[in-house]
């Protein structure tokens, strides 16, 4: 049965731009309805100039909270009363909770990634992983993996501005967790081969493989892929990038970014409601959109 909107109904929101393509409203509203929760989730076109006001409205309207996308995720850090440990290390917020006017910034992108590994039946706790990429998605994943107990992370990026920007950040994350993190030039194939040979998981956290780079792959030599390696791509459009296809053809277990997307939403839902998102109901919506 559809829930009725009443004078008691509370609001959760997505503040982002562009926003109309987002599947989050469908996912969150389906979950609220399924559990009979009196909350609605709406998407608002909010860019960087309107963000401060939009965040104030969370307090003013006694909203449940909000989700943010880039670049709002970074700017929102300055408007929070408190930050979760992950958000503080990542310096980006994708979920805001409202506790009687106290706004806490969380980052569930990394938690979403870590939880999606259960579906892949891969554990990286106490082990080593190799990450290609040094942008927002990579940083969120690296931080959560380090907080959750991954032993070692080898990060590879081409020598662009992301490479320079992440140097100090990785040192800071490593200092504040028990994880050893090293940064390498993606062009160094000898080092990459060695790191991948010691890794349980190889991750693409760049946009290489997505439009307009759908013919490209983040690595060129696929002989480094072995059947007992898990290979993950944060990209979910297309569902199978050329990188994942090549890994699958070499017998590796593979996953695209849909699981990360699903579980970052589930983690936000759980922060807002204290209840588990009904994954079985929500998953098909995501897969078909
Ligand atoms: P970003 O702009 O912050 O980082 C881009 C990264 O890609 C950098 O490391 C950059 O050096 C690298 N890169 C770009 N072009 C490259 C090239 N030609 N060769 C090698 N490296 C290149 O972006 P982001 O927010 O980190 O997003 C990266 C990808 O992750 C995107 O495809 C995005 O859709 C995806 N993503 C997925 C989820 C999810 O839930 N599955 C969440 C966030 C982002």
Short mmCIF file of C-alpha atoms and ligand atoms in Angstrom, two decimals:
data_model
loop_
_atom_site.label_atom_id
_atom_site.label_comp_id
_atom_site.label_asym_id
_atom_site.label_seq_id
_atom_site.Cartn_x
_atom_site.Cartn_y
_atom_site.Cartn_z
CA UNK A 1 0.00 0.00 0.00
CA UNK A 2 1.22 3.54 -0.81
CA UNK A 3 2.11 5.66 2.19
CA UNK A 4 -0.03 8.77 2.68
CA UNK A 5 1.76 12.13 2.98
CA UNK A 6 0.48 13.87 6.13
CA UNK A 7 1.42 16.72 8.42
CA UNK A 8 3.91 14.34 10.08
CA UNK A 9 5.78 13.33 6.95
CA UNK A 10 9.49 14.24 7.03
CA UNK A 11 11.82 15.03 4.17
CA UNK A 12 15.15 13.59 3.04
CA UNK A 13 16.77 15.16 0.00
CA UNK A 14 19.45 14.99 -2.62
CA UNK A 15 21.28 18.26 -3.28
CA UNK A 16 23.11 17.94 -6.59
CA UNK A 17 23.36 19.14 -10.15
CA UNK A 18 22.64 17.65 -12.64
CA UNK A 19 20.05 15.63 -10.80
CA UNK A 20 17.15 14.45 -12.93
CA UNK A 21 18.85 11.17 -13.95
CA UNK A 22 19.42 10.07 -10.35
CA UNK A 23 18.02 6.71 -9.22
CA UNK A 24 18.36 7.66 -5.54
CA UNK A 25 14.80 9.05 -5.14
CA UNK A 26 13.31 5.83 -6.51
CA UNK A 27 15.52 3.67 -4.33
CA UNK A 28 15.08 5.58 -1.08
CA UNK A 29 11.31 6.10 -1.51
CA UNK A 30 10.78 2.41 -2.31
CA UNK A 31 12.67 1.50 0.86
CA UNK A 32 10.75 4.01 3.02
CA UNK A 33 7.44 2.69 1.68
CA UNK A 34 8.43 -0.92 2.08
CA UNK A 35 9.17 -0.38 5.78
CA UNK A 36 6.17 1.95 6.30
CA UNK A 37 8.39 4.89 7.25
CA UNK A 38 6.77 8.34 7.07
CA UNK A 39 9.61 9.95 5.07
CA UNK A 40 9.81 11.15 1.47
CA UNK A 41 13.00 11.67 -0.54
CA UNK A 42 13.15 14.42 -3.16
CA UNK A 43 15.86 15.59 -5.54
CA UNK A 44 16.68 19.31 -5.59
CA UNK A 45 18.82 20.96 -8.23
CA UNK A 46 21.46 22.57 -6.01
CA UNK A 47 24.83 23.75 -7.24
CA UNK A 48 27.76 25.11 -5.26
CA UNK A 49 26.27 28.61 -4.93
CA UNK A 50 23.05 27.39 -3.28
CA UNK A 51 24.59 24.70 -1.10
CA UNK A 52 25.01 26.66 2.13
CA UNK A 53 21.34 27.71 2.11
CA UNK A 54 20.18 24.21 1.20
CA UNK A 55 22.16 22.74 4.11
CA UNK A 56 20.69 25.34 6.52
CA UNK A 57 17.25 24.20 5.41
CA UNK A 58 18.00 20.73 6.83
CA UNK A 59 17.91 22.35 10.29
CA UNK A 60 15.18 24.89 9.46
CA UNK A 61 12.78 22.29 8.04
CA UNK A 62 13.78 19.57 10.52
CA UNK A 63 14.67 17.29 7.64
CA UNK A 64 15.90 13.74 8.22
CA UNK A 65 19.03 14.53 6.25
CA UNK A 66 20.46 14.74 2.76
CA UNK A 67 22.70 13.20 0.15
CA UNK A 68 25.19 15.19 -1.91
CA UNK A 69 27.06 14.59 -5.13
CA UNK A 70 30.22 16.23 -6.50
CA UNK A 71 31.36 18.98 -6.08
CA UNK A 72 28.95 19.61 -3.17
CA UNK A 73 30.52 16.70 -1.29
CA UNK A 74 33.74 18.66 -0.73
CA UNK A 75 32.19 22.06 0.03
CA UNK A 76 29.77 20.59 2.58
CA UNK A 77 32.66 19.66 4.89
CA UNK A 78 32.83 23.32 6.02
CA UNK A 79 29.13 23.46 6.92
CA UNK A 80 28.99 20.42 9.22
CA UNK A 81 28.84 20.49 13.03
CA UNK A 82 30.63 17.15 13.13
CA UNK A 83 32.29 14.72 10.71
CA UNK A 84 32.44 10.92 10.87
CA UNK A 85 35.94 9.46 10.98
CA UNK A 86 35.75 8.49 7.30
CA UNK A 87 34.38 11.87 6.16
CA UNK A 88 37.10 13.60 8.14
CA UNK A 89 39.84 11.54 6.46
CA UNK A 90 38.29 11.75 2.98
CA UNK A 91 37.41 15.46 3.39
CA UNK A 92 34.13 14.86 1.57
CA UNK A 93 30.55 14.27 2.71
CA UNK A 94 27.91 12.35 0.74
CA UNK A 95 25.36 11.90 3.56
CA UNK A 96 24.19 14.37 6.21
CA UNK A 97 22.29 13.33 9.32
CA UNK A 98 20.29 15.76 11.45
CA UNK A 99 20.22 15.08 15.17
CA UNK A 100 17.93 17.82 16.56
CA UNK A 101 19.73 20.48 14.56
CA UNK A 102 23.24 19.01 14.87
CA UNK A 103 24.42 18.14 11.36
CA UNK A 104 26.92 15.32 10.97
CA UNK A 105 28.68 14.67 7.68
CA UNK A 106 29.30 11.04 6.72
CA UNK A 107 30.80 9.40 3.68
CA UNK A 108 29.15 6.13 2.72
CA UNK A 109 30.86 5.65 -0.67
CA UNK A 110 33.67 3.63 0.88
CA UNK A 111 31.33 1.66 3.16
CA UNK A 112 29.22 0.93 0.09
CA UNK A 113 32.25 -0.45 -1.70
CA UNK A 114 33.36 -2.58 1.27
CA UNK A 115 29.88 -4.02 1.75
CA UNK A 116 29.55 -4.88 -1.94
CA UNK A 117 32.59 -7.18 -1.60
CA UNK A 118 30.39 -9.56 0.41
CA UNK A 119 28.24 -10.12 -2.70
CA UNK A 120 31.44 -10.85 -4.63
CA UNK A 121 32.43 -13.25 -1.80
CA UNK A 122 35.82 -11.62 -1.46
CA UNK A 123 37.47 -10.51 1.78
CA UNK A 124 40.34 -8.03 1.67
CA UNK A 125 40.65 -7.51 5.43
CA UNK A 126 44.28 -8.10 6.48
CA UNK A 127 45.26 -8.34 2.81
CA UNK A 128 46.63 -6.16 0.02
CA UNK A 129 44.77 -4.39 -2.77
CA UNK A 130 45.85 -2.41 -5.82
CA UNK A 131 43.83 0.69 -6.70
CA UNK A 132 44.03 2.54 -10.00
CA UNK A 133 42.86 6.12 -9.51
CA UNK A 134 43.37 8.95 -7.08
CA UNK A 135 40.17 10.99 -7.36
CA UNK A 136 37.04 11.17 -5.21
CA UNK A 137 35.90 7.57 -5.58
CA UNK A 138 39.41 6.19 -5.03
CA UNK A 139 39.94 8.32 -1.90
CA UNK A 140 36.65 7.23 -0.31
CA UNK A 141 37.44 3.57 -0.98
CA UNK A 142 41.05 3.81 0.21
CA UNK A 143 40.00 5.48 3.49
CA UNK A 144 37.27 2.96 4.30
CA UNK A 145 39.45 0.00 3.34
CA UNK A 146 42.22 1.35 5.59
CA UNK A 147 39.77 1.95 8.48
CA UNK A 148 38.29 -1.54 8.06
CA UNK A 149 41.68 -3.27 8.30
CA UNK A 150 43.05 -3.75 4.81
CA UNK A 151 46.78 -4.25 5.41
CA UNK A 152 48.32 -2.65 2.36
CA UNK A 153 47.10 -0.53 -0.55
CA UNK A 154 49.16 0.20 -3.67
CA UNK A 155 47.72 3.22 -5.47
CA UNK A 156 48.48 3.84 -9.16
CA UNK A 157 47.63 7.00 -11.08
CA UNK A 158 48.89 8.72 -14.17
CA UNK A 159 51.06 11.74 -13.38
CA UNK A 160 48.35 14.38 -13.52
CA UNK A 161 47.04 16.85 -10.91
CA UNK A 162 45.30 14.00 -9.04
CA UNK A 163 48.68 12.30 -8.51
CA UNK A 164 50.16 15.41 -6.94
CA UNK A 165 47.05 16.18 -4.88
CA UNK A 166 46.76 12.75 -3.29
CA UNK A 167 50.39 12.43 -2.11
CA UNK A 168 49.94 14.25 1.22
CA UNK A 169 46.43 12.82 1.65
CA UNK A 170 47.66 9.22 1.40
CA UNK A 171 50.43 9.90 3.91
CA UNK A 172 47.81 11.37 6.29
CA UNK A 173 45.44 8.39 5.86
CA UNK A 174 48.29 5.93 6.40
CA UNK A 175 49.39 7.80 9.55
CA UNK A 176 45.87 7.68 11.00
CA UNK A 177 45.18 4.00 10.25
CA UNK A 178 47.14 0.74 10.45
CA UNK A 179 47.35 0.54 6.65
CA UNK A 180 50.51 0.88 4.54
CA UNK A 181 49.73 2.97 1.47
CA UNK A 182 52.10 3.60 -1.44
CA UNK A 183 51.67 5.80 -4.52
CA UNK A 184 53.02 4.87 -7.96
CA UNK A 185 53.01 6.14 -11.50
CA UNK A 186 50.52 4.14 -13.59
CA UNK A 187 53.13 4.06 -16.38
CA UNK A 188 55.38 1.88 -14.20
CA UNK A 189 54.22 -1.53 -15.41
CA UNK A 190 57.00 -3.44 -13.64
CA UNK A 191 55.90 -2.19 -10.21
CA UNK A 192 52.22 -2.66 -11.10
CA UNK A 193 52.83 -6.30 -12.06
CA UNK A 194 54.54 -6.97 -8.72
CA UNK A 195 51.86 -5.22 -6.65
CA UNK A 196 49.01 -6.98 -8.45
CA UNK A 197 50.75 -10.35 -7.96
CA UNK A 198 50.61 -9.72 -4.17
CA UNK A 199 47.04 -8.37 -4.19
CA UNK A 200 43.69 -10.04 -3.51
CA UNK A 201 41.84 -7.32 -5.41
CA UNK A 202 42.54 -4.99 -8.33
CA UNK A 203 40.28 -1.95 -8.56
CA UNK A 204 39.66 0.58 -11.30
CA UNK A 205 38.53 3.83 -9.64
CA UNK A 206 39.01 6.05 -12.69
CA UNK A 207 36.50 7.00 -15.39
CA UNK A 208 38.51 5.05 -17.99
CA UNK A 209 36.04 2.60 -19.57
CA UNK A 210 33.10 4.98 -19.38
CA UNK A 211 31.93 7.39 -22.09
CA UNK A 212 33.83 8.95 -23.86
CA UNK A 213 36.61 6.47 -22.95
CA UNK A 214 34.58 3.25 -23.30
CA UNK A 215 37.11 1.62 -25.66
CA UNK A 216 39.98 2.28 -23.24
CA UNK A 217 41.26 0.26 -20.28
CA UNK A 218 43.19 1.50 -17.23
CA UNK A 219 45.83 -1.24 -17.68
CA UNK A 220 47.26 -2.48 -20.97
CA UNK A 221 48.86 -5.81 -20.02
CA UNK A 222 46.12 -8.24 -18.97
CA UNK A 223 48.55 -11.11 -18.43
CA UNK A 224 48.83 -9.82 -14.82
CA UNK A 225 45.24 -11.00 -14.17
CA UNK A 226 45.03 -14.43 -12.51
CA UNK A 227 41.94 -16.54 -11.79
CA UNK A 228 42.23 -16.06 -8.02
CA UNK A 229 42.33 -12.25 -8.34
CA UNK A 230 39.13 -10.26 -7.77
CA UNK A 231 38.73 -7.41 -10.26
CA UNK A 232 36.39 -4.51 -9.54
CA UNK A 233 35.39 -1.49 -11.59
CA UNK A 234 33.60 1.48 -9.95
CA UNK A 235 31.97 2.18 -13.31
CA UNK A 236 28.42 0.84 -13.74
CA UNK A 237 27.61 2.30 -17.19
CA UNK A 238 28.39 0.19 -19.16
CA UNK A 239 27.69 -2.76 -16.84
CA UNK A 240 30.80 -4.52 -18.16
CA UNK A 241 33.71 -2.29 -19.12
CA UNK A 242 36.43 -3.60 -21.43
CA UNK A 243 38.64 -3.86 -18.30
CA UNK A 244 36.12 -6.16 -16.57
CA UNK A 245 35.58 -8.16 -19.75
CA UNK A 246 39.30 -8.82 -20.17
CA UNK A 247 39.56 -9.80 -16.49
CA UNK A 248 36.56 -12.14 -16.78
CA UNK A 249 38.06 -13.79 -19.86
CA UNK A 250 41.13 -14.58 -17.76
CA UNK A 251 38.98 -16.27 -15.12
CA UNK A 252 38.92 -13.53 -12.47
CA UNK A 253 35.87 -12.82 -10.31
CA UNK A 254 34.53 -9.44 -11.40
CA UNK A 255 32.14 -6.76 -10.16
CA UNK A 256 30.95 -3.42 -11.52
CA UNK A 257 30.08 -0.28 -9.50
CA UNK A 258 26.37 -1.02 -9.05
CA UNK A 259 26.96 -2.74 -5.71
CA UNK A 260 28.91 0.25 -4.41
CA UNK A 261 26.10 2.57 -5.54
CA UNK A 262 23.44 0.39 -3.94
CA UNK A 263 25.18 -0.04 -0.61
CA UNK A 264 26.23 3.60 -0.24
CA UNK A 265 22.49 4.37 -0.46
CA UNK A 266 21.71 1.57 1.98
CA UNK A 267 24.24 2.96 4.46
CA UNK A 268 22.66 6.44 4.18
CA UNK A 269 19.20 4.92 4.71
CA UNK A 270 20.46 3.11 7.79
CA UNK A 271 22.02 6.28 9.22
CA UNK A 272 18.72 8.14 8.80
CA UNK A 273 16.31 5.44 9.97
CA UNK A 274 18.31 3.05 12.16
CA UNK A 275 16.82 0.25 10.03
CA UNK A 276 18.30 -1.97 7.34
CA UNK A 277 17.39 -1.11 3.78
CA UNK A 278 15.29 -3.91 2.19
CA UNK A 279 17.95 -4.79 -0.38
CA UNK A 280 15.97 -7.53 -2.14
CA UNK A 281 13.22 -5.02 -3.01
CA UNK A 282 15.54 -2.19 -4.01
CA UNK A 283 18.21 -4.07 -5.98
CA UNK A 284 16.05 -4.85 -9.05
CA UNK A 285 15.13 -1.14 -9.40
CA UNK A 286 18.79 -0.26 -9.55
CA UNK A 287 19.67 -3.03 -11.98
CA UNK A 288 16.88 -2.01 -14.38
CA UNK A 289 17.63 1.74 -14.42
P1 LIG B 1 37.56 12.21 -10.25
O1 LIG B 1 37.44 13.22 -11.33
O2 LIG B 1 37.61 12.65 -8.84
O3 LIG B 1 38.86 11.29 -10.52
C1 LIG B 1 39.16 10.83 -11.82
C2 LIG B 1 40.32 9.84 -11.75
O4 LIG B 1 40.48 9.26 -13.04
C3 LIG B 1 41.67 10.46 -11.41
O5 LIG B 1 42.40 9.52 -10.67
C4 LIG B 1 42.31 10.67 -12.78
O6 LIG B 1 43.72 10.71 -12.74
C5 LIG B 1 41.82 9.42 -13.50
N1 LIG B 1 41.81 9.52 -14.95
C6 LIG B 1 41.02 10.34 -15.71
N2 LIG B 1 41.27 10.15 -17.01
C7 LIG B 1 42.24 9.20 -17.09
C8 LIG B 1 42.92 8.57 -18.17
N3 LIG B 1 42.65 8.87 -19.43
N4 LIG B 1 43.83 7.62 -17.87
C9 LIG B 1 44.12 7.29 -16.58
N5 LIG B 1 43.51 7.87 -15.52
C10 LIG B 1 42.58 8.80 -15.78
O7 LIG B 1 36.33 11.21 -10.47
P2 LIG B 1 35.63 10.25 -9.39
O8 LIG B 1 34.52 11.00 -8.76
O9 LIG B 1 36.67 9.63 -8.54
O10 LIG B 1 34.97 9.18 -10.36
C11 LIG B 1 35.74 8.18 -10.99
C12 LIG B 1 34.80 7.10 -11.53
O11 LIG B 1 34.10 6.51 -10.44
C13 LIG B 1 33.72 7.61 -12.47
O12 LIG B 1 33.59 6.69 -13.52
C14 LIG B 1 32.46 7.62 -11.62
O13 LIG B 1 31.29 7.41 -12.37
C15 LIG B 1 32.73 6.43 -10.72
N6 LIG B 1 32.01 6.47 -9.43
C16 LIG B 1 31.26 5.39 -9.10
C17 LIG B 1 30.60 5.34 -7.88
C18 LIG B 1 29.75 4.15 -7.53
O14 LIG B 1 28.97 4.23 -6.57
N7 LIG B 1 29.89 3.05 -8.22
C19 LIG B 1 30.72 6.42 -6.97
C20 LIG B 1 31.52 7.52 -7.35
C21 LIG B 1 32.16 7.52 -8.58
#
